[in-house]
PDB file of C-alpha atoms in Angstrom:
ATOM      1  CA  UNK A 972      -3.128   5.289 -31.506  1.00  0.00           C
ATOM      2  CA  UNK A 973      -3.398   1.587 -30.655  1.00  0.00           C
ATOM      3  CA  UNK A 974      -0.017   1.725 -28.975  1.00  0.00           C
ATOM      4  CA  UNK A 975      -1.055   4.706 -26.869  1.00  0.00           C
ATOM      5  CA  UNK A 976      -4.283   2.977 -25.785  1.00  0.00           C
ATOM      6  CA  UNK A 977      -2.307  -0.157 -24.921  1.00  0.00           C
ATOM      7  CA  UNK A 978       0.160   1.859 -22.856  1.00  0.00           C
ATOM      8  CA  UNK A 979      -2.646   3.790 -21.164  1.00  0.00           C
ATOM      9  CA  UNK A 980      -4.455   0.579 -20.217  1.00  0.00           C
ATOM     10  CA  UNK A 981      -1.235  -1.001 -18.942  1.00  0.00           C
ATOM     11  CA  UNK A 982      -0.440   2.120 -16.960  1.00  0.00           C
ATOM     12  CA  UNK A 983      -3.849   2.227 -15.313  1.00  0.00           C
ATOM     13  CA  UNK A 984      -3.642  -1.450 -14.378  1.00  0.00           C
ATOM     14  CA  UNK A 985      -0.151  -0.936 -12.944  1.00  0.00           C
ATOM     15  CA  UNK A 986      -1.496   2.084 -11.091  1.00  0.00           C
ATOM     16  CA  UNK A 987      -4.188  -0.137  -9.587  1.00  0.00           C
ATOM     17  CA  UNK A 988      -1.447  -2.189  -7.919  1.00  0.00           C
ATOM     18  CA  UNK A 989       0.153   0.965  -6.568  1.00  0.00           C
ATOM     19  CA  UNK A 990      -3.231   2.061  -5.183  1.00  0.00           C
ATOM     20  CA  UNK A 991      -3.667  -1.301  -3.481  1.00  0.00           C
ATOM     21  CA  UNK A 992      -0.254  -1.023  -1.825  1.00  0.00           C
ATOM     22  CA  UNK A 993      -0.776   2.631  -0.831  1.00  0.00           C
ATOM     23  CA  UNK A 994      -4.263   2.785   0.693  1.00  0.00           C
ATOM     24  CA  UNK A 995      -3.171   1.186   3.976  1.00  0.00           C
ATOM     25  CA  UNK A 996      -0.260   3.585   4.296  1.00  0.00           C
ATOM     26  CA  UNK A 997      -2.394   6.677   3.761  1.00  0.00           C
ATOM     27  CA  UNK A 998      -5.095   5.343   6.116  1.00  0.00           C
ATOM     28  CA  UNK A 999      -2.559   4.863   8.934  1.00  0.00           C
ATOM     29  CA  UNK A1000      -1.091   8.299   8.404  1.00  0.00           C
ATOM     30  CA  UNK A1001      -4.464  10.000   8.060  1.00  0.00           C
ATOM     31  CA  UNK A1002      -5.663   8.684  11.423  1.00  0.00           C
ATOM     32  CA  UNK A1003      -2.527   8.153  13.510  1.00  0.00           C
ATOM     33  CA  UNK A1004      -0.287  10.845  11.956  1.00  0.00           C
ATOM     34  CA  UNK A1005       2.642   8.452  11.816  1.00  0.00           C
ATOM     35  CA  UNK A1006       4.540   7.160   8.796  1.00  0.00           C
ATOM     36  CA  UNK A1007       4.967   3.402   8.724  1.00  0.00           C
ATOM     37  CA  UNK A1008       8.490   2.909   7.373  1.00  0.00           C
ATOM     38  CA  UNK A1009       8.002  -0.868   7.672  1.00  0.00           C
ATOM     39  CA  UNK A1010       5.010  -0.767   5.291  1.00  0.00           C
ATOM     40  CA  UNK A1011       6.859  -2.559   2.488  1.00  0.00           C
ATOM     41  CA  UNK A1012       8.108  -5.255   4.831  1.00  0.00           C
ATOM     42  CA  UNK A1013       4.588  -6.186   5.900  1.00  0.00           C
ATOM     43  CA  UNK A1014       3.795  -6.463   2.174  1.00  0.00           C
ATOM     44  CA  UNK A1015       6.768  -8.821   1.876  1.00  0.00           C
ATOM     45  CA  UNK A1016       5.291 -10.974   4.649  1.00  0.00           C
ATOM     46  CA  UNK A1017       1.979 -11.029   2.789  1.00  0.00           C
ATOM     47  CA  UNK A1018       3.690 -12.190  -0.402  1.00  0.00           C
ATOM     48  CA  UNK A1019       5.691 -14.885   1.407  1.00  0.00           C
ATOM     49  CA  UNK A1020       2.521 -16.076   3.147  1.00  0.00           C
ATOM     50  CA  UNK A1021       0.623 -16.370  -0.137  1.00  0.00           C
ATOM     51  CA  UNK A1022       3.614 -18.084  -1.746  1.00  0.00           C
ATOM     52  CA  UNK A1023       3.903 -20.779   0.931  1.00  0.00           C
ATOM     53  CA  UNK A1024       0.144 -21.306   1.112  1.00  0.00           C
ATOM     54  CA  UNK A1025       0.235 -22.068  -2.612  1.00  0.00           C
ATOM     55  CA  UNK A1026       3.404 -24.169  -2.591  1.00  0.00           C
ATOM     56  CA  UNK A1027       2.690 -26.222   0.536  1.00  0.00           C
ATOM     57  CA  UNK A1028      -1.098 -26.413   0.646  1.00  0.00           C
ATOM     58  CA  UNK A1029      -2.122 -25.596  -2.911  1.00  0.00           C
ATOM     59  CA  UNK A1030      -4.219 -22.607  -1.849  1.00  0.00           C
ATOM     60  CA  UNK A1031      -4.867 -20.328  -4.812  1.00  0.00           C
ATOM     61  CA  UNK A1032      -3.591 -16.750  -4.251  1.00  0.00           C
ATOM     62  CA  UNK A1033      -7.088 -15.366  -4.852  1.00  0.00           C
ATOM     63  CA  UNK A1034      -8.336 -17.547  -1.993  1.00  0.00           C
ATOM     64  CA  UNK A1035      -5.314 -17.037   0.223  1.00  0.00           C
ATOM     65  CA  UNK A1036      -5.829 -13.268   0.177  1.00  0.00           C
ATOM     66  CA  UNK A1037      -8.656 -13.724   2.693  1.00  0.00           C
ATOM     67  CA  UNK A1038      -6.423 -15.845   4.927  1.00  0.00           C
ATOM     68  CA  UNK A1039      -3.486 -13.450   4.627  1.00  0.00           C
ATOM     69  CA  UNK A1040      -5.704 -10.441   5.298  1.00  0.00           C
ATOM     70  CA  UNK A1041      -6.833 -11.977   8.598  1.00  0.00           C
ATOM     71  CA  UNK A1042      -3.321 -13.125   9.539  1.00  0.00           C
ATOM     72  CA  UNK A1043      -1.760  -9.731   8.857  1.00  0.00           C
ATOM     73  CA  UNK A1044      -4.672  -8.003  10.593  1.00  0.00           C
ATOM     74  CA  UNK A1045      -3.861 -10.061  13.707  1.00  0.00           C
ATOM     75  CA  UNK A1046      -0.154  -9.382  13.202  1.00  0.00           C
ATOM     76  CA  UNK A1047      -0.915  -5.676  13.029  1.00  0.00           C
ATOM     77  CA  UNK A1048      -2.643  -5.853  16.422  1.00  0.00           C
ATOM     78  CA  UNK A1049       0.345  -7.694  17.906  1.00  0.00           C
ATOM     79  CA  UNK A1050       2.874  -5.188  16.576  1.00  0.00           C
ATOM     80  CA  UNK A1051       0.681  -2.288  17.644  1.00  0.00           C
ATOM     81  CA  UNK A1052       0.591  -3.556  21.233  1.00  0.00           C
ATOM     82  CA  UNK A1053       4.305  -4.393  21.290  1.00  0.00           C
ATOM     83  CA  UNK A1054       5.809  -1.435  19.414  1.00  0.00           C
ATOM     84  CA  UNK A1055       3.582   1.027  17.566  1.00  0.00           C
ATOM     85  CA  UNK A1056       1.249   1.891  20.417  1.00  0.00           C
ATOM     86  CA  UNK A1057       4.230   2.784  22.598  1.00  0.00           C
ATOM     87  CA  UNK A1058       5.363   5.427  20.088  1.00  0.00           C
ATOM     88  CA  UNK A1059       2.053   7.337  19.960  1.00  0.00           C
ATOM     89  CA  UNK A1060       2.525  10.822  21.343  1.00  0.00           C
ATOM     90  CA  UNK A1061       6.309  10.359  21.542  1.00  0.00           C
ATOM     91  CA  UNK A1062       8.831  12.547  19.653  1.00  0.00           C
ATOM     92  CA  UNK A1063       9.036  11.941  15.922  1.00  0.00           C
ATOM     93  CA  UNK A1064      12.564  10.569  16.184  1.00  0.00           C
ATOM     94  CA  UNK A1065      11.259   7.760  18.418  1.00  0.00           C
ATOM     95  CA  UNK A1066       8.679   6.803  15.815  1.00  0.00           C
ATOM     96  CA  UNK A1067      11.223   6.945  12.982  1.00  0.00           C
ATOM     97  CA  UNK A1068      13.728   4.677  14.722  1.00  0.00           C
ATOM     98  CA  UNK A1069      11.002   2.310  15.931  1.00  0.00           C
ATOM     99  CA  UNK A1070       9.663   1.725  12.421  1.00  0.00           C
ATOM    100  CA  UNK A1071      13.091   1.580  10.773  1.00  0.00           C
ATOM    101  CA  UNK A1072      14.208  -0.907  13.415  1.00  0.00           C
ATOM    102  CA  UNK A1073      11.070  -2.957  12.788  1.00  0.00           C
ATOM    103  CA  UNK A1074      11.773  -2.864   9.048  1.00  0.00           C
ATOM    104  CA  UNK A1075      15.353  -4.095   9.495  1.00  0.00           C
ATOM    105  CA  UNK A1076      14.230  -6.810  11.905  1.00  0.00           C
ATOM    106  CA  UNK A1077      11.531  -8.120   9.539  1.00  0.00           C
ATOM    107  CA  UNK A1078      13.885  -8.148   6.539  1.00  0.00           C
ATOM    108  CA  UNK A1079      16.591 -10.021   8.425  1.00  0.00           C
ATOM    109  CA  UNK A1080      14.074 -12.446   9.915  1.00  0.00           C
ATOM    110  CA  UNK A1081      12.853 -13.233   6.397  1.00  0.00           C
ATOM    111  CA  UNK A1082      16.454 -13.587   5.223  1.00  0.00           C
ATOM    112  CA  UNK A1083      17.204 -16.127   7.955  1.00  0.00           C
ATOM    113  CA  UNK A1084      13.982 -18.090   7.517  1.00  0.00           C
ATOM    114  CA  UNK A1085      13.557 -17.999   3.733  1.00  0.00           C
ATOM    115  CA  UNK A1086      17.066 -17.100   2.382  1.00  0.00           C
ATOM    116  CA  UNK A1087      17.681 -14.406  -0.242  1.00  0.00           C
ATOM    117  CA  UNK A1088      16.391 -16.545  -3.129  1.00  0.00           C
ATOM    118  CA  UNK A1089      13.791 -15.112  -5.474  1.00  0.00           C
ATOM    119  CA  UNK A1090      10.594 -17.160  -5.235  1.00  0.00           C
ATOM    120  CA  UNK A1091       7.638 -17.023  -7.584  1.00  0.00           C
ATOM    121  CA  UNK A1092       4.530 -18.963  -8.441  1.00  0.00           C
ATOM    122  CA  UNK A1093       4.456 -20.780 -11.750  1.00  0.00           C
ATOM    123  CA  UNK A1094       0.827 -21.084 -12.750  1.00  0.00           C
ATOM    124  CA  UNK A1095      -1.045 -20.610 -16.045  1.00  0.00           C
ATOM    125  CA  UNK A1096      -2.796 -17.561 -14.641  1.00  0.00           C
ATOM    126  CA  UNK A1097       0.500 -15.675 -14.381  1.00  0.00           C
ATOM    127  CA  UNK A1098       0.824 -15.448 -18.162  1.00  0.00           C
ATOM    128  CA  UNK A1099      -2.877 -15.363 -19.079  1.00  0.00           C
ATOM    129  CA  UNK A1100      -3.893 -12.496 -21.367  1.00  0.00           C
ATOM    130  CA  UNK A1101      -7.256 -11.310 -22.621  1.00  0.00           C
ATOM    131  CA  UNK A1102      -7.708  -9.149 -25.702  1.00  0.00           C
ATOM    132  CA  UNK A1103     -10.138  -6.263 -26.046  1.00  0.00           C
ATOM    133  CA  UNK A1104      -9.726  -5.305 -29.694  1.00  0.00           C
ATOM    134  CA  UNK A1105      -6.188  -3.962 -30.095  1.00  0.00           C
ATOM    135  CA  UNK A1106      -5.593  -3.890 -26.336  1.00  0.00           C
ATOM    136  CA  UNK A1107      -4.066  -6.881 -24.568  1.00  0.00           C
ATOM    137  CA  UNK A1108      -4.441  -7.094 -20.817  1.00  0.00           C
ATOM    138  CA  UNK A1109      -2.702  -9.422 -18.384  1.00  0.00           C
ATOM    139  CA  UNK A1110      -5.290 -11.262 -16.279  1.00  0.00           C
ATOM    140  CA  UNK A1111      -3.363 -10.974 -12.950  1.00  0.00           C
ATOM    141  CA  UNK A1112      -3.032  -7.206 -13.444  1.00  0.00           C
ATOM    142  CA  UNK A1113      -6.712  -6.888 -14.337  1.00  0.00           C
ATOM    143  CA  UNK A1114      -7.791  -8.904 -11.281  1.00  0.00           C
ATOM    144  CA  UNK A1115      -5.505  -6.860  -9.009  1.00  0.00           C
ATOM    145  CA  UNK A1116      -6.929  -3.637 -10.476  1.00  0.00           C
ATOM    146  CA  UNK A1117     -10.548  -4.718 -10.000  1.00  0.00           C
ATOM    147  CA  UNK A1118      -9.982  -5.925  -6.438  1.00  0.00           C
ATOM    148  CA  UNK A1119      -8.109  -2.709  -5.633  1.00  0.00           C
ATOM    149  CA  UNK A1120     -11.129  -0.761  -6.894  1.00  0.00           C
ATOM    150  CA  UNK A1121     -13.551  -2.859  -4.824  1.00  0.00           C
ATOM    151  CA  UNK A1122     -11.419  -2.558  -1.676  1.00  0.00           C
ATOM    152  CA  UNK A1123     -11.100   1.197  -2.088  1.00  0.00           C
ATOM    153  CA  UNK A1124     -14.878   1.594  -2.469  1.00  0.00           C
ATOM    154  CA  UNK A1125     -15.578  -0.699   0.503  1.00  0.00           C
ATOM    155  CA  UNK A1126     -13.062   1.196   2.628  1.00  0.00           C
ATOM    156  CA  UNK A1127     -14.670   4.486   1.652  1.00  0.00           C
ATOM    157  CA  UNK A1128     -18.147   3.159   2.546  1.00  0.00           C
ATOM    158  CA  UNK A1129     -16.833   1.723   5.823  1.00  0.00           C
ATOM    159  CA  UNK A1130     -15.287   5.048   6.825  1.00  0.00           C
ATOM    160  CA  UNK A1131     -18.361   7.112   5.912  1.00  0.00           C
ATOM    161  CA  UNK A1132     -21.351   4.934   6.746  1.00  0.00           C
ATOM    162  CA  UNK A1133     -20.461   2.775   9.772  1.00  0.00           C
ATOM    163  CA  UNK A1134     -20.198   3.806  13.421  1.00  0.00           C
ATOM    164  CA  UNK A1135     -16.627   2.551  13.703  1.00  0.00           C
ATOM    165  CA  UNK A1136     -15.683   4.253  10.445  1.00  0.00           C
ATOM    166  CA  UNK A1137     -17.115   7.550  11.661  1.00  0.00           C
ATOM    167  CA  UNK A1138     -15.173   7.123  14.921  1.00  0.00           C
ATOM    168  CA  UNK A1139     -11.988   6.599  12.899  1.00  0.00           C
ATOM    169  CA  UNK A1140     -12.683   9.762  10.916  1.00  0.00           C
ATOM    170  CA  UNK A1141     -13.461  11.680  14.084  1.00  0.00           C
ATOM    171  CA  UNK A1142     -10.168  10.586  15.663  1.00  0.00           C
ATOM    172  CA  UNK A1143      -8.297  11.628  12.508  1.00  0.00           C
ATOM    173  CA  UNK A1144      -9.891  15.095  12.480  1.00  0.00           C
ATOM    174  CA  UNK A1145      -9.700  16.014  16.181  1.00  0.00           C
ATOM    175  CA  UNK A1146      -8.394  13.546  18.764  1.00  0.00           C
ATOM    176  CA  UNK A1147      -9.457  15.628  21.761  1.00  0.00           C
ATOM    177  CA  UNK A1148     -13.028  16.195  20.576  1.00  0.00           C
ATOM    178  CA  UNK A1149     -13.335  12.540  19.602  1.00  0.00           C
ATOM    179  CA  UNK A1150     -12.328  11.567  23.138  1.00  0.00           C
ATOM    180  CA  UNK A1151     -14.993  13.874  24.549  1.00  0.00           C
ATOM    181  CA  UNK A1152     -17.563  12.087  22.383  1.00  0.00           C
ATOM    182  CA  UNK A1153     -16.606   8.733  23.928  1.00  0.00           C
ATOM    183  CA  UNK A1154     -14.232   7.522  21.227  1.00  0.00           C
ATOM    184  CA  UNK A1155     -11.285   5.508  22.534  1.00  0.00           C
ATOM    185  CA  UNK A1156      -8.365   6.802  20.529  1.00  0.00           C
ATOM    186  CA  UNK A1157      -6.084   3.924  21.524  1.00  0.00           C
ATOM    187  CA  UNK A1158      -8.589   1.320  20.255  1.00  0.00           C
ATOM    188  CA  UNK A1159      -9.194   3.310  17.076  1.00  0.00           C
ATOM    189  CA  UNK A1160      -5.455   3.549  16.441  1.00  0.00           C
ATOM    190  CA  UNK A1161      -4.994  -0.173  16.984  1.00  0.00           C
ATOM    191  CA  UNK A1162      -7.883  -0.992  14.648  1.00  0.00           C
ATOM    192  CA  UNK A1163      -6.645   1.438  11.996  1.00  0.00           C
ATOM    193  CA  UNK A1164      -3.112   0.065  12.083  1.00  0.00           C
ATOM    194  CA  UNK A1165      -4.423  -3.508  11.880  1.00  0.00           C
ATOM    195  CA  UNK A1166      -6.631  -2.616   8.886  1.00  0.00           C
ATOM    196  CA  UNK A1167      -3.688  -0.950   7.150  1.00  0.00           C
ATOM    197  CA  UNK A1168      -1.535  -4.053   7.652  1.00  0.00           C
ATOM    198  CA  UNK A1169      -4.392  -6.412   6.776  1.00  0.00           C
ATOM    199  CA  UNK A1170      -4.800  -4.691   3.403  1.00  0.00           C
ATOM    200  CA  UNK A1171      -1.190  -5.635   2.680  1.00  0.00           C
ATOM    201  CA  UNK A1172      -2.171  -9.279   3.109  1.00  0.00           C
ATOM    202  CA  UNK A1173      -4.590  -8.832   0.223  1.00  0.00           C
ATOM    203  CA  UNK A1174      -1.998  -6.935  -1.804  1.00  0.00           C
ATOM    204  CA  UNK A1175       0.669  -9.594  -1.200  1.00  0.00           C
ATOM    205  CA  UNK A1176      -1.627 -12.371  -2.442  1.00  0.00           C
ATOM    206  CA  UNK A1177      -2.541 -10.404  -5.567  1.00  0.00           C
ATOM    207  CA  UNK A1178       1.081  -9.557  -6.340  1.00  0.00           C
ATOM    208  CA  UNK A1179       2.549 -13.047  -5.966  1.00  0.00           C
ATOM    209  CA  UNK A1180       1.261 -14.295  -9.387  1.00  0.00           C
ATOM    210  CA  UNK A1181       2.987 -11.258 -10.970  1.00  0.00           C
ATOM    211  CA  UNK A1182       6.173 -10.573  -8.988  1.00  0.00           C
ATOM    212  CA  UNK A1183       8.816 -12.713  -7.301  1.00  0.00           C
ATOM    213  CA  UNK A1184       9.163 -12.418  -3.547  1.00  0.00           C
ATOM    214  CA  UNK A1185      12.423 -12.038  -1.607  1.00  0.00           C
ATOM    215  CA  UNK A1186      13.281 -10.413   1.754  1.00  0.00           C
ATOM    216  CA  UNK A1187      13.799  -6.882   0.381  1.00  0.00           C
ATOM    217  CA  UNK A1188      10.982  -6.880  -2.192  1.00  0.00           C
ATOM    218  CA  UNK A1189       9.001  -4.453  -0.040  1.00  0.00           C
ATOM    219  CA  UNK A1190      11.520  -1.663  -0.597  1.00  0.00           C
ATOM    220  CA  UNK A1191      10.609  -1.120  -4.249  1.00  0.00           C
ATOM    221  CA  UNK A1192       6.889  -0.973  -3.446  1.00  0.00           C
ATOM    222  CA  UNK A1193       7.346   1.115  -0.286  1.00  0.00           C
ATOM    223  CA  UNK A1194       9.208   3.816  -2.225  1.00  0.00           C
ATOM    224  CA  UNK A1195       6.415   4.061  -4.792  1.00  0.00           C
ATOM    225  CA  UNK A1196       3.764   3.932  -2.048  1.00  0.00           C
ATOM    226  CA  UNK A1197       5.331   6.911  -0.303  1.00  0.00           C
ATOM    227  CA  UNK A1198       5.422   8.835  -3.604  1.00  0.00           C
ATOM    228  CA  UNK A1199       1.769   7.982  -4.246  1.00  0.00           C
ATOM    229  CA  UNK A1200       0.641   8.968  -0.744  1.00  0.00           C
ATOM    230  CA  UNK A1201       2.537  12.267  -0.697  1.00  0.00           C
ATOM    231  CA  UNK A1202       1.516  13.084  -4.276  1.00  0.00           C
ATOM    232  CA  UNK A1203      -2.153  12.416  -3.564  1.00  0.00           C
ATOM    233  CA  UNK A1204      -2.082  14.222  -0.239  1.00  0.00           C
ATOM    234  CA  UNK A1205      -1.114  12.704   3.103  1.00  0.00           C
ATOM    235  CA  UNK A1206      -4.086  10.889   4.605  1.00  0.00           C
ATOM    236  CA  UNK A1207      -6.341  11.309   1.549  1.00  0.00           C
ATOM    237  CA  UNK A1208      -7.893   8.067   0.265  1.00  0.00           C
ATOM    238  CA  UNK A1209      -9.118   9.594  -3.038  1.00  0.00           C
ATOM    239  CA  UNK A1210      -5.710  11.241  -3.356  1.00  0.00           C
ATOM    240  CA  UNK A1211      -3.977   7.858  -3.077  1.00  0.00           C
ATOM    241  CA  UNK A1212      -6.201   6.518  -5.864  1.00  0.00           C
ATOM    242  CA  UNK A1213      -5.422   9.441  -8.176  1.00  0.00           C
ATOM    243  CA  UNK A1214      -1.733   9.393  -7.264  1.00  0.00           C
ATOM    244  CA  UNK A1215      -1.408   5.638  -7.831  1.00  0.00           C
ATOM    245  CA  UNK A1216      -3.075   5.727 -11.247  1.00  0.00           C
ATOM    246  CA  UNK A1217      -1.080   8.798 -12.262  1.00  0.00           C
ATOM    247  CA  UNK A1218       2.255   7.225 -11.303  1.00  0.00           C
ATOM    248  CA  UNK A1219       1.320   3.999 -13.099  1.00  0.00           C
ATOM    249  CA  UNK A1220       0.504   5.827 -16.340  1.00  0.00           C
ATOM    250  CA  UNK A1221       3.599   8.058 -16.168  1.00  0.00           C
ATOM    251  CA  UNK A1222       5.843   5.066 -15.502  1.00  0.00           C
ATOM    252  CA  UNK A1223       4.438   3.085 -18.425  1.00  0.00           C
ATOM    253  CA  UNK A1224       4.503   5.953 -20.931  1.00  0.00           C
ATOM    254  CA  UNK A1225       8.020   7.062 -19.976  1.00  0.00           C
ATOM    255  CA  UNK A1226       9.314   3.473 -20.152  1.00  0.00           C
ATOM    256  CA  UNK A1227       8.081   3.190 -23.747  1.00  0.00           C
ATOM    257  CA  UNK A1228       8.706   6.667 -25.170  1.00  0.00           C
ATOM    258  CA  UNK A1229      11.954   7.479 -23.305  1.00  0.00           C
ATOM    259  CA  UNK A1230      13.641   4.441 -21.716  1.00  0.00           C
ATOM    260  CA  UNK A1231      12.776   1.923 -19.002  1.00  0.00           C
ATOM    261  CA  UNK A1232      15.793   3.068 -16.995  1.00  0.00           C
ATOM    262  CA  UNK A1233      14.438   6.640 -16.978  1.00  0.00           C
ATOM    263  CA  UNK A1234      10.966   5.919 -15.619  1.00  0.00           C
ATOM    264  CA  UNK A1235      11.844   6.759 -12.013  1.00  0.00           C
ATOM    265  CA  UNK A1236      13.507  10.000 -13.082  1.00  0.00           C
ATOM    266  CA  UNK A1237      10.379  11.000 -14.998  1.00  0.00           C
ATOM    267  CA  UNK A1238       7.829  10.313 -12.278  1.00  0.00           C
ATOM    268  CA  UNK A1239      10.029  11.838  -9.590  1.00  0.00           C
ATOM    269  CA  UNK A1240      10.337  14.962 -11.769  1.00  0.00           C
ATOM    270  CA  UNK A1241       6.551  15.127 -12.135  1.00  0.00           C
ATOM    271  CA  UNK A1242       6.231  14.459  -8.397  1.00  0.00           C
ATOM    272  CA  UNK A1243       8.508  17.384  -7.520  1.00  0.00           C
ATOM    273  CA  UNK A1244       6.798  19.730  -9.983  1.00  0.00           C
ATOM    274  CA  UNK A1245       3.362  18.938  -8.526  1.00  0.00           C
ATOM    275  CA  UNK A1246       4.625  19.464  -4.982  1.00  0.00           C
ATOM    276  CA  UNK A1247       6.058  22.843  -5.995  1.00  0.00           C
ATOM    277  CA  UNK A1248       2.628  23.887  -7.266  1.00  0.00           C
ATOM    278  CA  UNK A1249       0.642  22.086  -4.545  1.00  0.00           C
ATOM    279  CA  UNK A1250       2.815  21.497  -1.440  1.00  0.00           C
ATOM    280  CA  UNK A1251       0.037  19.527   0.279  1.00  0.00           C
ATOM    281  CA  UNK A1252      -0.368  17.128  -2.647  1.00  0.00           C
ATOM    282  CA  UNK A1253      -3.264  16.913  -5.077  1.00  0.00           C
ATOM    283  CA  UNK A1254      -5.987  16.439  -2.431  1.00  0.00           C
ATOM    284  CA  UNK A1255      -4.090  17.012   0.818  1.00  0.00           C
ATOM    285  CA  UNK A1256      -5.228  19.364   3.566  1.00  0.00           C
ATOM    286  CA  UNK A1257      -3.075  22.312   4.671  1.00  0.00           C
ATOM    287  CA  UNK A1258      -1.054  21.369   7.737  1.00  0.00           C
ATOM    288  CA  UNK A1259      -1.014  17.609   7.164  1.00  0.00           C
ATOM    289  CA  UNK A1260       2.542  17.664   5.869  1.00  0.00           C
ATOM    290  CA  UNK A1261       3.769  19.411   9.005  1.00  0.00           C
ATOM    291  CA  UNK A1262       2.312  16.605  11.124  1.00  0.00           C
ATOM    292  CA  UNK A1263       4.195  13.928   9.228  1.00  0.00           C
ATOM    293  CA  UNK A1264       7.176  12.288  10.841  1.00  0.00           C
TER     294      UNK A1264
END
């Protein structure tokens, strides 16, 4: 029983990281109806930024997450004006190639600037563990889980109880009607994309004490983020939370009871079975999948 509780706790904490990486992706899709194939590469930039802030300036990752959130928020605005905004309303193939091209460009830029070396932060916090009876919890995972929970709640409150948040929701539900009510869809899209990228600045800072960073590190997280978002329901924030926690628990349990090499097979099998029963995901709305790129 102790082993099961330990695995369950570890799975939920791992799922918290997946939620943190996925909320920006589902927010961008829910409002803009585009799939950001460069999502993982912006996470990579967030991790590199936190790494160099720590190595060069001694800024703790839990402090640098505020800096990286602002920097990636600004970067999101720049990329929206240069690339993303020009794909809105264009054929899906234009959006696909634009984001894949952006992904390749960011990876190769990181490869040229930082090389392919694996880089990590060596600090006592990385290996710190607290014990709750028979359950042992890694401090970096616990902090990432708690911050992911806080960010998700704040994002929910922002979307439901602020004027801008209500405008974002209006644009996601009916662009034409939102325009008639005075909402500028282009500004809402730019803000939404910047928020989605800014959240990756927070995620990158929280992940750097746990994972090494290298130019293609975003691929492993992007794949899981897409599974989480589709499983939870495209554009559904609560769905991303449930999907992230579910994938984290499945991955941890299957790694222990079956084999670590089989974990992806197991959660992809569960993913497919759920989509067969619920094609729109756990909390997705009918028709959202058809709007995806």
